[in-house]
Amino acid sequence: MFYVLPNPQAIAEYVSDLLIAQIQKKNNAVLGLATGSTMEPVYEKLSKQVTHKNIDVSGLTTFNLDEYIGLGAEHPQSYRYFMQQHLFNRLAFARHRTFLPDGLCNDLTEQCEQYSNQIRQSGYIDLQLLGIGNNGHIGFNEPGTPFNSRTHVVTLSEQTRLDNSRFFDSMNEVPDKAITLGLQDIMESRQIILIATGVKKAEIMAELYESPVNEQLPASVIKSHPNAMILLDEQAAMYLPDNMRKAVGA
Ligand code: F6R
């Protein structure tokens, strides 16, 4: 389940190849997407490869994991904006099938219910990409989130706000609420790939490696998924026991 590659570039190449194989197998696949620094090289590589190989992405449906409440599509720190910049504007996605929660929606309860329903109606997610927070969150499912959760509104932990403040001018501007796909929605995906890169993720990856499946470490839930892969670079894997590291393909 834990696989180590040398660096973020090697991970980007590997994941881009997996995504392309998925699209070639099923041109109307449903992809679950994440934002964040970890995903930037992945989307960069994917955009180049899809263009180079002339792959048709117009039949795909995508669902992003999360969005800040209070930030609209035009706000440079909104996740819609991130996706437009890093992926959607670069390729011929069908814009009306690129779903993210709407951070400016008035009826959050209804939106949450609809978002999980839309995924179900689309036939569930074929391949879900995940990053991981320093506190073990996936999406914005913070420690203590029930494993049976559906799309919901979260109050972000101080740690998460602090981690994400690097993208904002000041800590005050970091939203304190977000909408996130729930852990049960994520677990219903047919395949899950969690990526962790860089030395800052080394401690949480060691904890994830050692920890039993439990709600205090949200990412641990994917250890009970039948088709999940955890991809680390050498830095994020630095505290994993040598004999437990597997090379991809081994
Ligand atoms: C983003 C998301 C988050 C991030 C996580 C890691 O859509 O769901 O769980 O994946 O916070 O963020 P980075 O990659 O910036 O370290």
PDB file of C-alpha atoms in Angstrom, residues 32-41 43 63-68 77-84 86-88 99-101 128-133 137 139-140 164 166-167 195 201:
ATOM      1  CA  GLY A  32     -12.130  12.951  -7.894  1.00  0.00           C
ATOM      2  CA  LEU A  33      -9.680  15.839  -7.721  1.00  0.00           C
ATOM      3  CA  ALA A  34      -7.770  17.680  -5.004  1.00  0.00           C
ATOM      4  CA  THR A  35      -6.065  21.060  -4.866  1.00  0.00           C
ATOM      5  CA  GLY A  36      -2.916  22.103  -2.965  1.00  0.00           C
ATOM      6  CA  SER A  37       0.814  22.235  -3.594  1.00  0.00           C
ATOM      7  CA  THR A  38       1.104  18.461  -3.840  1.00  0.00           C
ATOM      8  CA  MET A  39      -1.154  18.396  -6.885  1.00  0.00           C
ATOM      9  CA  GLU A  40       0.567  21.176  -8.848  1.00  0.00           C
ATOM     10  CA  PRO A  41       3.283  19.009 -10.479  1.00  0.00           C
ATOM     11  CA  TYR A  43      -1.619  18.636 -13.050  1.00  0.00           C
ATOM     12  CA  PHE A  63     -15.643  16.364  -8.609  1.00  0.00           C
ATOM     13  CA  ASN A  64     -13.300  18.330  -6.380  1.00  0.00           C
ATOM     14  CA  LEU A  65     -13.004  17.523  -2.732  1.00  0.00           C
ATOM     15  CA  ASP A  66     -13.563  20.892  -1.189  1.00  0.00           C
ATOM     16  CA  GLU A  67     -13.970  24.665  -1.294  1.00  0.00           C
ATOM     17  CA  TYR A  68     -13.621  27.531   1.161  1.00  0.00           C
ATOM     18  CA  GLN A  77      -7.333  31.490  -3.317  1.00  0.00           C
ATOM     19  CA  SER A  78     -10.583  29.710  -4.089  1.00  0.00           C
ATOM     20  CA  TYR A  79     -10.219  26.116  -5.126  1.00  0.00           C
ATOM     21  CA  ARG A  80     -12.290  26.744  -8.284  1.00  0.00           C
ATOM     22  CA  TYR A  81      -9.697  29.334  -9.278  1.00  0.00           C
ATOM     23  CA  PHE A  82      -6.864  26.898  -8.515  1.00  0.00           C
ATOM     24  CA  MET A  83      -8.439  24.218 -10.700  1.00  0.00           C
ATOM     25  CA  GLN A  84      -9.045  26.626 -13.582  1.00  0.00           C
ATOM     26  CA  HIS A  86      -3.747  24.423 -13.000  1.00  0.00           C
ATOM     27  CA  LEU A  87      -5.934  22.118 -15.038  1.00  0.00           C
ATOM     28  CA  PHE A  88      -9.301  23.105 -16.473  1.00  0.00           C
ATOM     29  CA  PHE A  99     -17.910  20.196 -10.155  1.00  0.00           C
ATOM     30  CA  LEU A 100     -16.719  21.960  -7.012  1.00  0.00           C
ATOM     31  CA  PRO A 101     -18.803  23.040  -4.051  1.00  0.00           C
ATOM     32  CA  GLN A 128      -9.910   9.763  -6.410  1.00  0.00           C
ATOM     33  CA  LEU A 129      -6.730  11.809  -5.877  1.00  0.00           C
ATOM     34  CA  LEU A 130      -5.929  12.880  -2.323  1.00  0.00           C
ATOM     35  CA  GLY A 131      -3.297  14.984  -0.610  1.00  0.00           C
ATOM     36  CA  ILE A 132      -2.888  14.896   3.159  1.00  0.00           C
ATOM     37  CA  GLY A 133      -2.774  17.670   5.746  1.00  0.00           C
ATOM     38  CA  HIS A 137      -6.913  15.443   7.112  1.00  0.00           C
ATOM     39  CA  GLY A 139     -10.309  16.802   1.840  1.00  0.00           C
ATOM     40  CA  PHE A 140     -11.106  19.052   4.796  1.00  0.00           C
ATOM     41  CA  ASN A 164      -2.819  27.279   4.409  1.00  0.00           C
ATOM     42  CA  ARG A 166       1.056  30.685   3.214  1.00  0.00           C
ATOM     43  CA  PHE A 167      -1.259  31.353   0.282  1.00  0.00           C
ATOM     44  CA  ILE A 195       0.098  11.507  -2.453  1.00  0.00           C
ATOM     45  CA  LYS A 201       4.798  15.420   5.494  1.00  0.00           C
TER      46      LYS A 201
END
